[in-house]
């Protein structure tokens, strides 16, 4: 049996006709750059996240960058985040002229460990970016409490957590802003590049809206230096179609994760993901942890099962971010989990048979047993 890591085609097939209509509408109105379809999606996504505003931009990386710029983060500032994330989180900080300062993660959730925060705060610290890794939100209450105490902004990197919840609040809605990627493989994925910032702050909304459009609120009247970071019209229209299905697709991911958990939970030599108390995990990535993962990944590949690793090298150990005093051993939990992660196939359309097959093969390879 073949089990791909991700199957975008299966999802496309299920909404093909609606997508065709949406694309035709954009063509008919020649609304290609920004425009009414982006505005419509912005309204719908703000309602979904229960925030006042959404600003559609060109990618998740731009969402983070413009959110930081909008909050006034710049040269000489420091922003605390995690090393256990996709590089875009740190790049956005660097592109503002600020310095990313990493803290370690919690060994159970793989998210920012709030206990590490205060030691990393100094007078240059301006903001904190918790990353809701794999689809589960970081422990936002203590993070917000520390941020408020030290007058720091909080930018949620919700790129992997569309629709995830923490104590009933939706990802993106707790911090000063929430940033989303709509990269095609995400839980809510565009058919190209796209991203968004959500916020409840009207001034910030206005500023980010201007920053994404060359610093103008009125055409050719430039109040500040901005950039071209507009979402394109096709992506807005397609995202509106897909947003209607997001909750059902997240529920399907949660069912798939539950089945994986049931089948893999008895294997002592591996760690399955933990949904922490008061959280609704949306399993963008279903990552297990094992020792000697390379042999497992290649043995599964031989059986037609495609896996991934998110992410093999933490940011502080990447050439791009290597710095004196930040060598191996700086963030022990991050380094440990990064060396053990294996992301199993996960997408809403994954069948019970496929999950059963993946679990049975893992069982054989890790315990020399077959599933009962
Ligand atoms: C945690 C995280 N932050 C930021 C990004 C950047 O998003 P994009 O690829 O849309 O620029 C991603 C995308 O992979 C991500 O997973």
Tab-separated table of C-alpha atoms and ligand atoms in Angstrom:
chain	number	residue	atom	x	y	z
A	1	UNK	CA	0.000	0.000	0.000
A	2	UNK	CA	1.207	3.526	-0.752
A	3	UNK	CA	0.771	6.129	1.983
A	4	UNK	CA	1.947	9.608	0.978
A	5	UNK	CA	2.995	12.094	3.618
A	6	UNK	CA	0.447	14.538	2.251
A	7	UNK	CA	-2.174	14.246	-0.502
A	8	UNK	CA	-3.281	17.650	-1.735
A	9	UNK	CA	-4.954	16.077	-4.766
A	10	UNK	CA	-7.507	14.156	-2.685
A	11	UNK	CA	-8.682	17.374	-1.060
A	12	UNK	CA	-8.702	19.292	-4.319
A	13	UNK	CA	-10.901	16.583	-5.912
A	14	UNK	CA	-13.496	17.088	-3.162
A	15	UNK	CA	-13.886	20.842	-3.814
A	16	UNK	CA	-12.888	21.034	-7.479
A	17	UNK	CA	-16.151	22.507	-8.765
A	18	UNK	CA	-16.337	25.234	-6.122
A	19	UNK	CA	-12.706	26.174	-6.738
A	20	UNK	CA	-13.358	26.425	-10.473
A	21	UNK	CA	-16.275	28.814	-9.847
A	22	UNK	CA	-14.162	30.909	-7.461
A	23	UNK	CA	-11.307	31.189	-9.960
A	24	UNK	CA	-13.716	32.137	-12.741
A	25	UNK	CA	-15.188	34.903	-10.574
A	26	UNK	CA	-11.724	36.398	-10.018
A	27	UNK	CA	-11.073	36.233	-13.755
A	28	UNK	CA	-14.421	37.823	-14.595
A	29	UNK	CA	-13.740	40.730	-12.255
A	30	UNK	CA	-9.975	40.886	-13.047
A	31	UNK	CA	-9.471	41.254	-9.280
A	32	UNK	CA	-5.948	39.893	-9.260
A	33	UNK	CA	-3.936	41.873	-6.677
A	34	UNK	CA	-5.691	42.422	-3.353
A	35	UNK	CA	-9.282	43.478	-4.140
A	36	UNK	CA	-12.771	42.239	-3.223
A	37	UNK	CA	-11.998	38.534	-2.916
A	38	UNK	CA	-9.156	39.206	-0.505
A	39	UNK	CA	-11.382	41.624	1.451
A	40	UNK	CA	-14.128	38.987	1.631
A	41	UNK	CA	-11.720	36.342	2.889
A	42	UNK	CA	-10.322	38.788	5.444
A	43	UNK	CA	-13.806	39.290	6.846
A	44	UNK	CA	-14.475	35.557	6.997
A	45	UNK	CA	-11.123	34.672	8.546
A	46	UNK	CA	-11.456	37.370	11.219
A	47	UNK	CA	-14.855	35.870	12.133
A	48	UNK	CA	-13.342	32.375	12.225
A	49	UNK	CA	-10.518	33.500	14.547
A	50	UNK	CA	-12.914	35.653	16.593
A	51	UNK	CA	-10.710	38.713	16.052
A	52	UNK	CA	-11.748	42.145	14.795
A	53	UNK	CA	-9.346	42.272	11.850
A	54	UNK	CA	-7.478	40.130	9.342
A	55	UNK	CA	-4.903	41.513	6.912
A	56	UNK	CA	-4.207	39.202	3.974
A	57	UNK	CA	-0.560	39.158	2.871
A	58	UNK	CA	1.692	37.238	0.522
A	59	UNK	CA	2.976	34.537	2.914
A	60	UNK	CA	3.318	33.543	6.545
A	61	UNK	CA	6.850	34.939	6.548
A	62	UNK	CA	5.505	38.329	5.475
A	63	UNK	CA	2.748	38.131	8.087
A	64	UNK	CA	5.348	37.746	10.857
A	65	UNK	CA	7.609	40.427	9.409
A	66	UNK	CA	4.841	42.995	8.982
A	67	UNK	CA	3.382	42.224	12.417
A	68	UNK	CA	6.780	42.937	13.984
A	69	UNK	CA	7.245	46.113	11.919
A	70	UNK	CA	3.714	47.193	12.787
A	71	UNK	CA	4.506	46.828	16.490
A	72	UNK	CA	7.621	48.960	16.037
A	73	UNK	CA	10.224	46.217	16.435
A	74	UNK	CA	13.497	47.296	14.817
A	75	UNK	CA	17.239	47.734	14.989
A	76	UNK	CA	18.749	46.900	18.390
A	77	UNK	CA	15.625	45.125	19.693
A	78	UNK	CA	15.459	41.518	20.797
A	79	UNK	CA	12.556	39.148	20.234
A	80	UNK	CA	12.259	35.917	22.194
A	81	UNK	CA	11.173	32.816	20.323
A	82	UNK	CA	12.038	29.123	20.044
A	83	UNK	CA	14.755	27.367	18.096
A	84	UNK	CA	12.406	24.437	17.441
A	85	UNK	CA	10.492	26.022	14.554
A	86	UNK	CA	10.632	26.687	10.831
A	87	UNK	CA	13.296	29.294	10.051
A	88	UNK	CA	10.730	31.904	8.909
A	89	UNK	CA	9.905	32.734	12.550
A	90	UNK	CA	13.477	33.903	13.136
A	91	UNK	CA	13.972	35.370	9.654
A	92	UNK	CA	11.085	37.758	10.183
A	93	UNK	CA	12.791	39.030	13.354
A	94	UNK	CA	16.129	39.393	11.566
A	95	UNK	CA	14.505	41.247	8.632
A	96	UNK	CA	13.312	43.931	11.067
A	97	UNK	CA	16.900	44.441	12.167
A	98	UNK	CA	16.165	42.791	15.519
A	99	UNK	CA	17.822	39.772	17.097
A	100	UNK	CA	16.059	36.474	17.731
A	101	UNK	CA	16.751	35.165	21.235
A	102	UNK	CA	15.909	31.517	21.657
A	103	UNK	CA	14.488	29.709	24.669
A	104	UNK	CA	14.010	25.978	25.161
A	105	UNK	CA	10.743	24.104	24.668
A	106	UNK	CA	8.643	21.872	26.883
A	107	UNK	CA	9.450	18.190	26.396
A	108	UNK	CA	5.805	17.112	26.301
A	109	UNK	CA	4.267	19.716	23.978
A	110	UNK	CA	7.371	20.869	22.039
A	111	UNK	CA	6.196	24.449	22.537
A	112	UNK	CA	7.892	27.424	24.237
A	113	UNK	CA	8.603	26.654	27.889
A	114	UNK	CA	7.260	29.691	29.781
A	115	UNK	CA	9.612	28.908	32.700
A	116	UNK	CA	12.549	29.861	30.471
A	117	UNK	CA	11.193	33.270	29.500
A	118	UNK	CA	12.107	35.605	32.322
A	119	UNK	CA	15.804	34.694	32.230
A	120	UNK	CA	15.883	35.712	28.542
A	121	UNK	CA	14.292	39.138	29.080
A	122	UNK	CA	16.498	42.233	29.216
A	123	UNK	CA	15.980	45.952	28.466
A	124	UNK	CA	16.339	45.330	24.717
A	125	UNK	CA	13.547	42.734	24.649
A	126	UNK	CA	10.538	44.018	22.729
A	127	UNK	CA	8.374	41.013	21.938
A	128	UNK	CA	7.784	37.292	22.325
A	129	UNK	CA	6.820	34.948	19.493
A	130	UNK	CA	5.400	31.661	20.748
A	131	UNK	CA	5.043	29.160	17.906
A	132	UNK	CA	2.043	26.823	18.025
A	133	UNK	CA	4.086	23.923	16.751
A	134	UNK	CA	2.480	21.025	14.879
A	135	UNK	CA	-1.030	22.385	15.505
A	136	UNK	CA	-1.075	22.695	19.298
A	137	UNK	CA	-1.062	26.092	20.957
A	138	UNK	CA	1.698	27.130	23.329
A	139	UNK	CA	0.845	27.637	27.009
A	140	UNK	CA	-0.481	31.161	26.455
A	141	UNK	CA	-1.606	32.147	29.980
A	142	UNK	CA	1.863	32.279	31.573
A	143	UNK	CA	3.355	33.689	28.360
A	144	UNK	CA	0.825	36.552	28.334
A	145	UNK	CA	1.291	37.154	32.037
A	146	UNK	CA	5.078	37.488	31.706
A	147	UNK	CA	4.696	39.645	28.583
A	148	UNK	CA	2.280	42.027	30.308
A	149	UNK	CA	4.492	42.219	33.401
A	150	UNK	CA	7.490	43.263	31.262
A	151	UNK	CA	5.434	45.308	28.749
A	152	UNK	CA	6.330	43.088	25.808
A	153	UNK	CA	4.268	42.411	22.693
A	154	UNK	CA	3.142	38.888	21.899
A	155	UNK	CA	2.947	37.697	18.307
A	156	UNK	CA	1.523	34.213	17.951
A	157	UNK	CA	3.077	32.231	15.125
A	158	UNK	CA	-0.068	30.283	14.299
A	159	UNK	CA	1.199	29.147	10.891
A	160	UNK	CA	0.620	25.504	11.837
A	161	UNK	CA	-2.450	25.972	14.002
A	162	UNK	CA	-5.474	27.261	12.054
A	163	UNK	CA	-8.459	26.601	14.281
A	164	UNK	CA	-6.491	25.214	17.248
A	165	UNK	CA	-7.791	26.241	20.667
A	166	UNK	CA	-6.365	27.054	24.092
A	167	UNK	CA	-8.925	27.294	26.911
A	168	UNK	CA	-11.606	27.879	24.282
A	169	UNK	CA	-9.726	30.682	22.532
A	170	UNK	CA	-8.764	30.319	18.894
A	171	UNK	CA	-5.116	30.416	17.778
A	172	UNK	CA	-4.090	33.933	16.845
A	173	UNK	CA	-6.666	35.656	19.028
A	174	UNK	CA	-4.771	35.851	22.337
A	175	UNK	CA	-1.601	37.829	21.564
A	176	UNK	CA	-1.315	41.356	20.148
A	177	UNK	CA	-1.346	39.670	16.742
A	178	UNK	CA	-1.563	36.196	15.311
A	179	UNK	CA	0.262	35.270	12.118
A	180	UNK	CA	-0.788	32.562	9.697
A	181	UNK	CA	0.763	30.842	6.729
A	182	UNK	CA	-1.524	29.500	4.016
A	183	UNK	CA	1.256	27.550	2.317
A	184	UNK	CA	-0.488	24.782	0.323
A	185	UNK	CA	0.249	21.970	2.793
A	186	UNK	CA	-1.091	23.842	5.814
A	187	UNK	CA	-4.434	22.952	7.485
A	188	UNK	CA	-5.842	25.919	5.570
A	189	UNK	CA	-3.708	26.012	2.455
A	190	UNK	CA	-3.882	28.320	-0.545
A	191	UNK	CA	-3.127	27.231	-4.103
A	192	UNK	CA	0.038	29.294	-4.095
A	193	UNK	CA	1.661	31.475	-1.454
A	194	UNK	CA	-0.433	33.442	1.059
A	195	UNK	CA	-0.549	34.475	4.705
A	196	UNK	CA	-2.445	36.706	7.125
A	197	UNK	CA	-2.139	38.734	10.303
A	198	UNK	CA	-5.062	38.842	12.721
A	199	UNK	CA	-5.484	41.393	15.493
A	200	UNK	CA	-8.050	43.190	17.630
A	201	UNK	CA	-6.086	46.454	17.540
A	202	UNK	CA	-7.540	48.962	15.057
A	203	UNK	CA	-4.366	51.086	14.857
A	204	UNK	CA	-2.208	48.073	14.255
A	205	UNK	CA	-4.613	46.815	11.595
A	206	UNK	CA	-4.380	50.145	9.809
A	207	UNK	CA	-0.588	50.241	10.021
A	208	UNK	CA	-0.065	46.680	8.757
A	209	UNK	CA	-2.600	47.316	5.961
A	210	UNK	CA	-0.459	50.284	4.891
A	211	UNK	CA	2.842	48.423	5.295
A	212	UNK	CA	1.643	45.646	2.969
A	213	UNK	CA	0.751	48.224	0.316
A	214	UNK	CA	3.799	50.505	-0.025
A	215	UNK	CA	2.886	52.537	3.046
A	216	UNK	CA	-0.223	53.991	1.400
A	217	UNK	CA	-3.795	54.239	2.655
A	218	UNK	CA	-4.727	56.306	-0.410
A	219	UNK	CA	-3.255	55.477	-3.821
A	220	UNK	CA	0.085	57.256	-4.410
A	221	UNK	CA	0.042	59.017	-1.012
A	222	UNK	CA	2.783	57.233	0.922
A	223	UNK	CA	2.750	57.962	4.643
A	224	UNK	CA	5.556	55.506	5.405
A	225	UNK	CA	7.962	53.167	3.666
A	226	UNK	CA	6.149	49.904	3.141
A	227	UNK	CA	6.427	46.940	0.836
A	228	UNK	CA	4.361	45.014	-1.671
A	229	UNK	CA	2.988	42.203	0.481
A	230	UNK	CA	-0.589	42.011	-0.820
A	231	UNK	CA	-2.407	38.696	-1.015
A	232	UNK	CA	-3.412	37.873	-4.576
A	233	UNK	CA	-7.050	37.674	-5.587
A	234	UNK	CA	-7.054	34.002	-6.605
A	235	UNK	CA	-5.709	33.006	-3.189
A	236	UNK	CA	-8.362	35.082	-1.401
A	237	UNK	CA	-11.166	33.460	-3.411
A	238	UNK	CA	-9.797	29.930	-2.992
A	239	UNK	CA	-9.205	30.418	0.728
A	240	UNK	CA	-12.836	31.521	1.142
A	241	UNK	CA	-13.967	28.246	-0.413
A	242	UNK	CA	-11.601	26.185	1.740
A	243	UNK	CA	-12.318	28.017	5.010
A	244	UNK	CA	-15.864	26.582	4.984
A	245	UNK	CA	-14.373	23.095	5.334
A	246	UNK	CA	-11.570	23.857	7.786
A	247	UNK	CA	-13.419	22.765	10.924
A	248	UNK	CA	-14.453	19.451	9.347
A	249	UNK	CA	-10.925	18.890	8.013
A	250	UNK	CA	-9.444	19.616	11.450
A	251	UNK	CA	-11.899	17.156	12.996
A	252	UNK	CA	-10.785	14.520	10.467
A	253	UNK	CA	-7.146	15.178	11.429
A	254	UNK	CA	-8.097	14.775	15.102
A	255	UNK	CA	-9.842	11.451	14.360
A	256	UNK	CA	-6.786	10.269	12.454
A	257	UNK	CA	-4.519	11.273	15.342
A	258	UNK	CA	-6.763	9.441	17.814
A	259	UNK	CA	-6.532	6.255	15.774
A	260	UNK	CA	-2.742	6.569	15.450
A	261	UNK	CA	-2.572	7.132	19.223
A	262	UNK	CA	-4.659	4.028	19.919
A	263	UNK	CA	-2.540	1.869	17.639
A	264	UNK	CA	0.885	3.253	18.557
A	265	UNK	CA	0.304	4.161	22.200
A	266	UNK	CA	1.326	0.744	23.504
A	267	UNK	CA	4.789	0.798	21.938
A	268	UNK	CA	7.245	1.629	24.719
A	269	UNK	CA	10.061	2.620	22.412
A	270	UNK	CA	8.211	5.555	20.897
A	271	UNK	CA	6.570	8.720	22.155
A	272	UNK	CA	3.222	9.720	20.680
A	273	UNK	CA	2.016	13.355	20.629
A	274	UNK	CA	0.345	14.681	23.743
A	275	UNK	CA	-2.725	16.897	23.570
A	276	UNK	CA	-2.301	18.966	26.671
A	277	UNK	CA	-5.125	19.776	29.037
A	278	UNK	CA	-7.344	22.631	27.809
A	279	UNK	CA	-5.957	22.448	24.284
A	280	UNK	CA	-7.518	21.491	20.993
A	281	UNK	CA	-4.694	20.169	18.828
A	282	UNK	CA	-5.341	20.305	15.073
A	283	UNK	CA	-2.467	17.999	14.076
A	284	UNK	CA	-0.929	19.899	11.216
A	285	UNK	CA	1.908	17.471	11.860
A	286	UNK	CA	1.581	14.139	13.659
A	287	UNK	CA	5.102	13.645	15.012
A	288	UNK	CA	6.235	10.647	17.014
A	289	UNK	CA	9.647	10.432	18.660
A	290	UNK	CA	11.965	7.446	18.320
A	291	UNK	CA	15.629	6.641	18.770
A	292	UNK	CA	17.419	5.644	15.544
A	293	UNK	CA	14.836	7.301	13.335
A	294	UNK	CA	16.814	7.028	10.082
A	295	UNK	CA	16.449	3.255	9.938
A	296	UNK	CA	12.720	3.515	10.736
A	297	UNK	CA	12.144	6.162	8.047
A	298	UNK	CA	13.968	4.181	5.375
A	299	UNK	CA	12.275	0.885	6.334
A	300	UNK	CA	8.866	2.609	6.142
A	301	UNK	CA	9.798	4.131	2.773
A	302	UNK	CA	10.479	0.611	1.486
A	303	UNK	CA	6.913	-0.256	2.491
A	304	UNK	CA	5.537	2.719	0.544
A	305	UNK	CA	5.092	4.958	3.599
A	306	UNK	CA	6.414	8.484	3.270
A	307	UNK	CA	7.514	10.295	6.446
A	308	UNK	CA	9.046	13.696	7.171
A	309	UNK	CA	11.172	15.359	9.864
A	310	UNK	CA	10.031	18.679	11.347
A	311	UNK	CA	12.692	19.894	11.908
A	312	UNK	CA	15.989	17.996	11.858
A	313	UNK	CA	18.292	20.878	12.877
A	314	UNK	CA	17.206	23.481	15.451
A	315	UNK	CA	17.704	27.093	14.373
A	316	UNK	CA	20.556	27.808	16.809
A	317	UNK	CA	22.519	25.017	15.119
A	318	UNK	CA	21.814	26.177	11.552
A	319	UNK	CA	24.647	28.029	9.777
A	320	UNK	CA	22.267	30.975	9.338
A	321	UNK	CA	21.888	31.460	13.090
A	322	UNK	CA	25.056	29.976	14.599
A	323	UNK	CA	26.432	32.419	17.135
A	324	UNK	CA	29.143	32.406	19.785
A	325	UNK	CA	27.903	30.790	22.973
A	326	UNK	CA	24.998	29.131	21.182
A	327	UNK	CA	26.511	25.759	20.368
A	328	UNK	CA	25.293	22.246	20.886
A	329	UNK	CA	23.880	21.800	24.389
A	330	UNK	CA	22.413	25.325	24.570
A	331	UNK	CA	18.813	24.065	24.417
A	332	UNK	CA	18.861	20.416	25.534
A	333	UNK	CA	15.154	19.653	25.088
A	334	UNK	CA	15.007	21.253	21.647
A	335	UNK	CA	18.091	19.321	20.554
A	336	UNK	CA	16.826	16.026	21.985
A	337	UNK	CA	13.398	16.172	20.365
A	338	UNK	CA	14.815	17.423	17.058
A	339	UNK	CA	16.998	14.318	16.887
A	340	UNK	CA	14.003	12.017	17.510
A	341	UNK	CA	11.063	13.473	15.557
A	342	UNK	CA	9.443	11.471	12.766
A	343	UNK	CA	6.368	13.012	11.150
A	344	UNK	CA	3.921	10.346	9.996
A	345	UNK	CA	1.501	10.775	7.083
A	346	UNK	CA	-1.261	13.162	8.205
A	347	UNK	CA	-4.001	14.804	6.190
A	348	UNK	CA	-7.806	14.810	6.543
A	349	UNK	CA	-8.436	12.299	3.761
A	350	UNK	CA	-6.077	9.651	5.181
A	351	UNK	CA	-8.070	6.404	5.466
A	352	UNK	CA	-8.388	4.097	8.471
A	353	UNK	CA	-6.776	1.381	6.370
A	354	UNK	CA	-3.783	3.595	5.624
A	355	UNK	CA	-3.378	4.502	9.308
A	356	UNK	CA	-3.698	0.832	10.278
A	357	UNK	CA	-1.058	-0.116	7.718
A	358	UNK	CA	1.390	2.606	8.903
A	359	UNK	CA	0.879	1.599	12.553
A	360	UNK	CA	1.288	-2.115	11.793
A	361	UNK	CA	4.547	-1.513	9.946
A	362	UNK	CA	5.871	0.666	12.779
A	363	UNK	CA	4.874	-2.007	15.281
A	364	UNK	CA	6.753	-4.673	13.278
A	365	UNK	CA	9.828	-2.496	12.936
A	366	UNK	CA	9.994	-1.310	16.520
A	367	UNK	CA	8.899	-4.412	18.447
A	368	UNK	CA	9.185	-7.213	15.947
A	369	UNK	CA	5.452	-7.794	16.588
A	370	UNK	CA	2.361	-7.508	14.441
A	371	UNK	CA	-0.768	-5.664	15.465
A	372	UNK	CA	-3.488	-7.850	16.952
B	1	LIG	C1	5.877	27.909	12.154
B	1	LIG	C2	5.948	28.583	10.816
B	1	LIG	N1	6.193	29.905	10.755
B	1	LIG	C3	6.242	30.560	9.587
B	1	LIG	C4	6.072	29.901	8.383
B	1	LIG	C5	6.228	30.654	7.111
B	1	LIG	O1	5.117	30.617	6.289
B	1	LIG	P1	5.241	30.793	4.703
B	1	LIG	O2	5.900	29.569	4.162
B	1	LIG	O3	3.825	30.941	4.258
B	1	LIG	O4	6.047	32.010	4.455
B	1	LIG	C6	5.806	28.523	8.397
B	1	LIG	C7	5.593	27.796	7.133
B	1	LIG	O5	6.036	26.716	6.916
B	1	LIG	C8	5.750	27.849	9.640
B	1	LIG	O6	5.502	26.534	9.703
